[in-house]
Amino acid sequence: MAAMQRPRYRAVITGAGGGIGAAIVRELAPLSDALILVGRREGPLHALRAELNVPAQVVGGDLTDPATLAAIDAAARSLGGLNLLVNNAGLSDFHSFESQPVDAIRALLDTNLLAPMLLTRQLLPQLKAVPAAQIVNVGSVLGLLGFPGFAAYGASKAGLHGFTQALRRELSDTAVEVRSFAPRATDTAINTDAVTAMNRELGTAQDTPQQVAAAFVAFLGGQRGHLTLGAKERFFVRLNGLLPAVPDAAIRKQLRIIRNFLPI
Ligand SMILES: NC(=O)c1ccc[n+]([C@@H]2O[C@H](COP(=O)([O-])OP(=O)(O)OC[C@H]3O[C@@H](n4cnc5c(N)ncnc54)[C@H](OP(=O)(O)O)[C@@H]3O)[C@@H](O)[C@H]2O)c1
C-alpha cells in the first residue's frame, strides 16, 4: 500500500559506481523518472547507466571540487529538477589515529562530511521547489558507536549524523525531509582485506550491498528520520547512548585482536 503512495523519484546518487551506490541505483531505477549518477571514475557509472531503463546522466568528478557540485546542479536542472538527494559517496581509512597521515584525515572529513553538506546546500533550492523532497545521508554504525582504528572515519560519520539531525529540524516546516541511513559492515571495496579479516575474527556481521539497497528503498518509502541496519548493532548503539561504559569495556576486550589488523 505504502509503495503506491511513493512519488516517482528524480534522484542524485553520489558514489553511484560503488558497491552500495550501484545496488541502490538498481533498486531505485524502476521507481524513478530520472537519475544522476555521480563519482570520480566515469567507467563504472557509464556501465551502470547502460543497464538502466530510465533516463540517467553521469556526472564524473570529485565531490570535494566545487565544480562538481555545480555540474550536478546543472545536470539536475537539465533533467527537470529533483526530489531526492542520496549522499552516499564515502571513503574509509582503518588506521591507528596517532600514525594516520594528516592528508588521510582531511580527505575523510572533506569527502564524508563537508562534501555532502555543501552538495546539500547547492541543491536545496531545487529540492525546495518541488511539492515533496528527501535528502538521505548515508552514515555508518561506526559514526554512532566509536570503534578503534576508525577515529577519523567515525568522526566524519558522526558529524554527518549531527548535520542530518539539525538540518531535519531546521527544514521541518518545509516539504524537504532530511534523513540518515546507517549501514553496518557491508561487503564492498571500501573495506580493505585487513578490515574484512578483522570483522571475520571479531564475528562482526556483514551485509551484501543488495541487502543494504533493499533496506534503503524500504526506508525511503517510510517516515523514520534515521535507520541503523542490524538488530544487534541497533541495540549496541542504544546502549552506547545510555551506558557508554558497557561498550567501552566490551571493545577494550577486543583491542588486542583489532591491533593485529591495524596498519603499522
Ligand atoms: N561497506 C561498508 O562496510 C559500509 C558500512 C557503513 C557505511 N558505509 C558507507 O556507505 C557508503 C558507500 O560505500 P561503499 O561501501 O559502497 O564503498 P565503495 O564501494 O568504495 O563506494 C564508495 C563510492 O564513493 C565514491 N567516492 C569516493 N570519494 C569520492 C569523491 N571524492 N568524489 C566522488 N565520489 C567519491 C567512489 O567512486 P570513485 O572512486 O569513482 O569516486 C565509490 O564509488 C559510504 O558513505 C560508506 O562510508 C559503508
Short mmCIF file of C-alpha atoms and ligand atoms in Angstrom, two decimals, residues 14-21 38-42 44 61-64 87-91 111-112 138-141 153 157 182-191, ligand 1:
data_model
loop_
_atom_site.label_atom_id
_atom_site.label_comp_id
_atom_site.label_asym_id
_atom_site.label_seq_id
_atom_site.Cartn_x
_atom_site.Cartn_y
_atom_site.Cartn_z
CA THR A 14 26.68 10.08 -5.19
CA GLY A 15 29.15 7.22 -5.17
CA ALA A 16 26.80 5.50 -7.63
CA GLY A 17 29.61 3.39 -9.10
CA GLY A 18 30.49 1.84 -5.73
CA GLY A 19 29.15 -1.27 -4.02
CA ILE A 20 26.23 0.19 -2.06
CA GLY A 21 25.62 3.07 -4.51
CA VAL A 38 27.97 10.77 -9.54
CA GLY A 39 31.53 9.55 -8.90
CA ARG A 40 35.12 10.26 -9.82
CA ARG A 41 35.59 7.23 -12.10
CA GLU A 42 33.20 7.52 -15.02
CA PRO A 44 31.57 2.19 -13.69
CA GLY A 61 34.03 14.48 -10.76
CA ASP A 62 35.41 14.79 -7.29
CA LEU A 63 32.79 15.89 -4.78
CA THR A 64 35.39 17.92 -2.91
CA ASN A 87 24.65 11.47 -0.23
CA ASN A 88 26.29 8.05 -0.40
CA ALA A 89 29.86 8.62 -1.65
CA GLY A 90 32.43 7.97 1.01
CA LEU A 91 35.96 6.95 1.90
CA THR A 111 34.65 13.64 1.44
CA ASN A 112 32.39 12.15 4.10
CA VAL A 138 24.43 7.51 4.24
CA GLY A 139 26.21 7.32 7.56
CA SER A 140 27.60 4.27 9.33
CA VAL A 141 27.22 2.31 12.55
CA TYR A 153 36.13 7.91 9.78
CA LYS A 157 30.10 9.94 10.02
CA ALA A 182 23.48 3.87 8.72
CA PRO A 183 24.65 0.55 7.25
CA ARG A 184 26.67 -1.91 9.30
CA ALA A 185 29.68 -3.71 7.74
CA THR A 186 28.93 -4.42 4.09
CA ASP A 187 30.85 -6.43 1.52
CA THR A 188 32.25 -3.67 -0.73
CA ALA A 189 35.60 -2.35 -1.91
CA ILE A 190 35.65 0.31 0.82
CA ASN A 191 36.83 -2.37 3.27
N1 LIG B 1 30.83 -1.04 3.12
C1 LIG B 1 30.68 -0.83 4.41
O1 LIG B 1 31.12 -1.63 5.24
C2 LIG B 1 29.93 0.41 4.88
C3 LIG B 1 29.40 0.39 6.17
C4 LIG B 1 28.74 1.53 6.62
C5 LIG B 1 28.63 2.64 5.80
N2 LIG B 1 29.18 2.62 4.56
C6 LIG B 1 29.04 3.84 3.75
O2 LIG B 1 28.36 3.53 2.56
C7 LIG B 1 28.74 4.45 1.53
C8 LIG B 1 29.06 3.70 0.26
O3 LIG B 1 30.23 2.93 0.49
P1 LIG B 1 30.53 1.53 -0.23
O4 LIG B 1 30.64 0.52 0.83
O5 LIG B 1 29.59 1.31 -1.35
O6 LIG B 1 32.02 1.82 -0.74
P2 LIG B 1 32.60 1.87 -2.24
O7 LIG B 1 32.23 0.66 -2.99
O8 LIG B 1 34.06 2.18 -2.06
O9 LIG B 1 31.85 3.12 -2.86
C9 LIG B 1 32.14 4.44 -2.48
C10 LIG B 1 31.91 5.32 -3.70
O10 LIG B 1 32.16 6.69 -3.35
C11 LIG B 1 32.79 7.31 -4.45
N3 LIG B 1 33.64 8.41 -3.97
C12 LIG B 1 34.57 8.35 -3.00
N4 LIG B 1 35.17 9.54 -2.87
C13 LIG B 1 34.59 10.37 -3.77
C14 LIG B 1 34.79 11.72 -4.13
N5 LIG B 1 35.71 12.49 -3.52
N6 LIG B 1 34.03 12.26 -5.12
C15 LIG B 1 33.11 11.50 -5.76
N7 LIG B 1 32.87 10.21 -5.46
C16 LIG B 1 33.61 9.64 -4.48
C17 LIG B 1 33.64 6.21 -5.09
O11 LIG B 1 33.72 6.37 -6.50
P3 LIG B 1 35.03 6.92 -7.21
O12 LIG B 1 36.19 6.24 -6.56
O13 LIG B 1 34.85 6.60 -8.64
O14 LIG B 1 34.97 8.37 -6.92
C18 LIG B 1 32.83 4.95 -4.84
O15 LIG B 1 32.04 4.62 -5.94
C19 LIG B 1 29.91 5.26 2.10
O16 LIG B 1 29.47 6.52 2.55
C20 LIG B 1 30.37 4.41 3.27
O17 LIG B 1 31.01 5.18 4.27
C21 LIG B 1 29.81 1.53 4.07
#
